[in-house]
């Protein structure tokens, strides 16, 4: 008989699947329209009021697209709106946040070494920060900074960096980066729901009523759309980060998160410039590489970095014979095997996460590299350190692995 845990696991899977599919649709349409907008060209035979046109070929046919900055003289009978991709992505993401992080707050959201929150307090911070973030961002856009887009983007970067640091002060590293992604995605979807679509509806209503639409509504919507374009890639990175502990469970995870936004700008600048026909700024890839290498370095920097003793020879077969192996085995069995067992005993866990079992010596040796990354080099496991693995235990895991095999991988 299917039990509650199995049903909940499949619900989580289904919502995640929906979230990914809708995100693909939203990101695809967003990237397409940005590229289309930048690729518009003037033509002598454009109809009155048209800003530019684009000819495209796809699926065995040709498409002729014209853009009106304000609106055409006559509203067509059929008008396609691009909004449900954004709404569905946010709604499915919010559902996934509730399923994984709110219902599992004790395991995935709260880090009691940072703040001793109750589940409801953590959930209130989680949801409240998303709403407050939008209000602050919207206020900045509607201020005089709205006429200074570069200054506004710089201030937005400062805001996002501050939120990265703030989330890391109260949540687990995994939850901190995930929430920064949700914070950014909330701004993006609210831009569509609260600004872009309402402004377009005002223009449509003016046309239907025989009034001349105000061009400023399009200008405002264009600013928010541009922000969404530059924020998309960082959001994807942050949503994927929870699978990679060196991004979320290290000392400088909030700095890594901030650098991701800069990397998103350099990548989008390259493609936006190319689509606008203004050349190919290859320097952006060099800057992107430098930022990425800096992130890699930061992931291994700080107090959780341990030096491999000089002169130690690599010996893959030495993992089991190493002096610290007994200590490591004891730590893993006490701190990890309540979940990573053939029959987990941790409440709410019915099968070992990712099918990783850590009961025998052979199990531990087989997963040595993952133990080193997740529990030695980073604080990813145990999640939220719910079983209280201490710093000395993590240090021994690092030295056990590095002294045995570390020099072979350049550590």
PDB file of N, CA and C in Angstrom, residues 280-313:
ATOM      1  N   UNK A 280      30.260  41.871 -31.286  1.00  0.00           N
ATOM      2  CA  UNK A 280      30.356  40.770 -30.336  1.00  0.00           C
ATOM      3  C   UNK A 280      31.420  41.116 -29.289  1.00  0.00           C
ATOM      4  N   UNK A 281      31.016  41.623 -28.142  1.00  0.00           N
ATOM      5  CA  UNK A 281      31.992  42.020 -27.120  1.00  0.00           C
ATOM      6  C   UNK A 281      32.592  40.803 -26.409  1.00  0.00           C
ATOM      7  N   UNK A 282      33.599  40.212 -27.023  1.00  0.00           N
ATOM      8  CA  UNK A 282      34.175  38.972 -26.494  1.00  0.00           C
ATOM      9  C   UNK A 282      34.808  39.159 -25.122  1.00  0.00           C
ATOM     10  N   UNK A 283      35.139  40.403 -24.763  1.00  0.00           N
ATOM     11  CA  UNK A 283      35.718  40.646 -23.449  1.00  0.00           C
ATOM     12  C   UNK A 283      34.793  40.201 -22.326  1.00  0.00           C
ATOM     13  N   UNK A 284      33.484  40.150 -22.613  1.00  0.00           N
ATOM     14  CA  UNK A 284      32.549  39.746 -21.568  1.00  0.00           C
ATOM     15  C   UNK A 284      32.794  38.308 -21.118  1.00  0.00           C
ATOM     16  N   UNK A 285      33.249  37.457 -22.049  1.00  0.00           N
ATOM     17  CA  UNK A 285      33.515  36.061 -21.683  1.00  0.00           C
ATOM     18  C   UNK A 285      34.742  35.951 -20.791  1.00  0.00           C
ATOM     19  N   UNK A 286      35.741  36.804 -21.024  1.00  0.00           N
ATOM     20  CA  UNK A 286      36.917  36.823 -20.157  1.00  0.00           C
ATOM     21  C   UNK A 286      36.522  37.251 -18.743  1.00  0.00           C
ATOM     22  N   UNK A 287      35.680  38.283 -18.661  1.00  0.00           N
ATOM     23  CA  UNK A 287      35.221  38.746 -17.351  1.00  0.00           C
ATOM     24  C   UNK A 287      34.386  37.666 -16.668  1.00  0.00           C
ATOM     25  N   UNK A 288      33.529  37.004 -17.442  1.00  0.00           N
ATOM     26  CA  UNK A 288      32.703  35.926 -16.893  1.00  0.00           C
ATOM     27  C   UNK A 288      33.582  34.814 -16.334  1.00  0.00           C
ATOM     28  N   UNK A 289      34.625  34.435 -17.073  1.00  0.00           N
ATOM     29  CA  UNK A 289      35.531  33.380 -16.617  1.00  0.00           C
ATOM     30  C   UNK A 289      36.242  33.776 -15.328  1.00  0.00           C
ATOM     31  N   UNK A 290      36.663  35.032 -15.247  1.00  0.00           N
ATOM     32  CA  UNK A 290      37.341  35.517 -14.034  1.00  0.00           C
ATOM     33  C   UNK A 290      36.394  35.453 -12.832  1.00  0.00           C
ATOM     34  N   UNK A 291      35.150  35.884 -13.044  1.00  0.00           N
ATOM     35  CA  UNK A 291      34.173  35.836 -11.962  1.00  0.00           C
ATOM     36  C   UNK A 291      33.933  34.395 -11.518  1.00  0.00           C
ATOM     37  N   UNK A 292      33.814  33.494 -12.483  1.00  0.00           N
ATOM     38  CA  UNK A 292      33.540  32.089 -12.156  1.00  0.00           C
ATOM     39  C   UNK A 292      34.712  31.461 -11.409  1.00  0.00           C
ATOM     40  N   UNK A 293      35.929  31.753 -11.834  1.00  0.00           N
ATOM     41  CA  UNK A 293      37.112  31.233 -11.141  1.00  0.00           C
ATOM     42  C   UNK A 293      37.180  31.790  -9.721  1.00  0.00           C
ATOM     43  N   UNK A 294      36.813  33.063  -9.560  1.00  0.00           N
ATOM     44  CA  UNK A 294      36.767  33.663  -8.226  1.00  0.00           C
ATOM     45  C   UNK A 294      35.760  32.933  -7.344  1.00  0.00           C
ATOM     46  N   UNK A 295      34.611  32.577  -7.900  1.00  0.00           N
ATOM     47  CA  UNK A 295      33.604  31.826  -7.147  1.00  0.00           C
ATOM     48  C   UNK A 295      34.138  30.465  -6.733  1.00  0.00           C
ATOM     49  N   UNK A 296      34.834  29.800  -7.637  1.00  0.00           N
ATOM     50  CA  UNK A 296      35.431  28.502  -7.314  1.00  0.00           C
ATOM     51  C   UNK A 296      36.424  28.636  -6.165  1.00  0.00           C
ATOM     52  N   UNK A 297      37.249  29.696  -6.215  1.00  0.00           N
ATOM     53  CA  UNK A 297      38.238  29.910  -5.161  1.00  0.00           C
ATOM     54  C   UNK A 297      37.554  30.193  -3.827  1.00  0.00           C
ATOM     55  N   UNK A 298      36.529  31.011  -3.858  1.00  0.00           N
ATOM     56  CA  UNK A 298      35.818  31.350  -2.630  1.00  0.00           C
ATOM     57  C   UNK A 298      35.167  30.126  -1.993  1.00  0.00           C
ATOM     58  N   UNK A 299      34.739  29.176  -2.827  1.00  0.00           N
ATOM     59  CA  UNK A 299      34.055  27.993  -2.293  1.00  0.00           C
ATOM     60  C   UNK A 299      34.968  27.146  -1.417  1.00  0.00           C
ATOM     61  N   UNK A 300      36.290  27.269  -1.603  1.00  0.00           N
ATOM     62  CA  UNK A 300      37.233  26.490  -0.802  1.00  0.00           C
ATOM     63  C   UNK A 300      38.032  27.358   0.150  1.00  0.00           C
ATOM     64  N   UNK A 301      37.661  28.640   0.268  1.00  0.00           N
ATOM     65  CA  UNK A 301      38.391  29.555   1.140  1.00  0.00           C
ATOM     66  C   UNK A 301      37.715  29.632   2.503  1.00  0.00           C
ATOM     67  N   UNK A 302      38.399  30.247   3.445  1.00  0.00           N
ATOM     68  CA  UNK A 302      37.804  30.462   4.755  1.00  0.00           C
ATOM     69  C   UNK A 302      38.196  29.421   5.771  1.00  0.00           C
ATOM     70  N   UNK A 303      37.475  29.420   6.885  1.00  0.00           N
ATOM     71  CA  UNK A 303      37.836  28.572   8.017  1.00  0.00           C
ATOM     72  C   UNK A 303      37.681  27.094   7.736  1.00  0.00           C
ATOM     73  N   UNK A 304      36.904  26.725   6.728  1.00  0.00           N
ATOM     74  CA  UNK A 304      36.690  25.310   6.469  1.00  0.00           C
ATOM     75  C   UNK A 304      37.692  24.751   5.470  1.00  0.00           C
ATOM     76  N   UNK A 305      38.723  25.502   5.169  1.00  0.00           N
ATOM     77  CA  UNK A 305      39.783  25.024   4.300  1.00  0.00           C
ATOM     78  C   UNK A 305      40.902  24.447   5.145  1.00  0.00           C
ATOM     79  N   UNK A 306      41.298  23.217   4.878  1.00  0.00           N
ATOM     80  CA  UNK A 306      42.374  22.572   5.631  1.00  0.00           C
ATOM     81  C   UNK A 306      43.518  22.245   4.689  1.00  0.00           C
ATOM     82  N   UNK A 307      44.737  22.444   5.149  1.00  0.00           N
ATOM     83  CA  UNK A 307      45.910  22.244   4.309  1.00  0.00           C
ATOM     84  C   UNK A 307      46.311  20.783   4.296  1.00  0.00           C
ATOM     85  N   UNK A 308      46.600  20.265   3.107  1.00  0.00           N
ATOM     86  CA  UNK A 308      47.104  18.904   2.981  1.00  0.00           C
ATOM     87  C   UNK A 308      48.553  18.875   3.450  1.00  0.00           C
ATOM     88  N   UNK A 309      48.923  18.048   4.400  1.00  0.00           N
ATOM     89  CA  UNK A 309      50.290  18.027   4.909  1.00  0.00           C
ATOM     90  C   UNK A 309      51.305  17.831   3.800  1.00  0.00           C
ATOM     91  N   UNK A 310      52.364  18.634   3.819  1.00  0.00           N
ATOM     92  CA  UNK A 310      53.379  18.580   2.768  1.00  0.00           C
ATOM     93  C   UNK A 310      54.070  17.230   2.747  1.00  0.00           C
ATOM     94  N   UNK A 311      54.368  16.754   1.544  1.00  0.00           N
ATOM     95  CA  UNK A 311      55.128  15.535   1.379  1.00  0.00           C
ATOM     96  C   UNK A 311      54.316  14.265   1.497  1.00  0.00           C
ATOM     97  N   UNK A 312      53.026  14.364   1.717  1.00  0.00           N
ATOM     98  CA  UNK A 312      52.203  13.163   1.852  1.00  0.00           C
ATOM     99  C   UNK A 312      51.933  12.568   0.486  1.00  0.00           C
ATOM    100  N   UNK A 313      52.222  11.326   0.290  1.00  0.00           N
ATOM    101  CA  UNK A 313      52.021  10.678  -0.997  1.00  0.00           C
ATOM    102  C   UNK A 313      50.566  10.232  -1.134  1.00  0.00           C
TER     103      UNK A 313
END
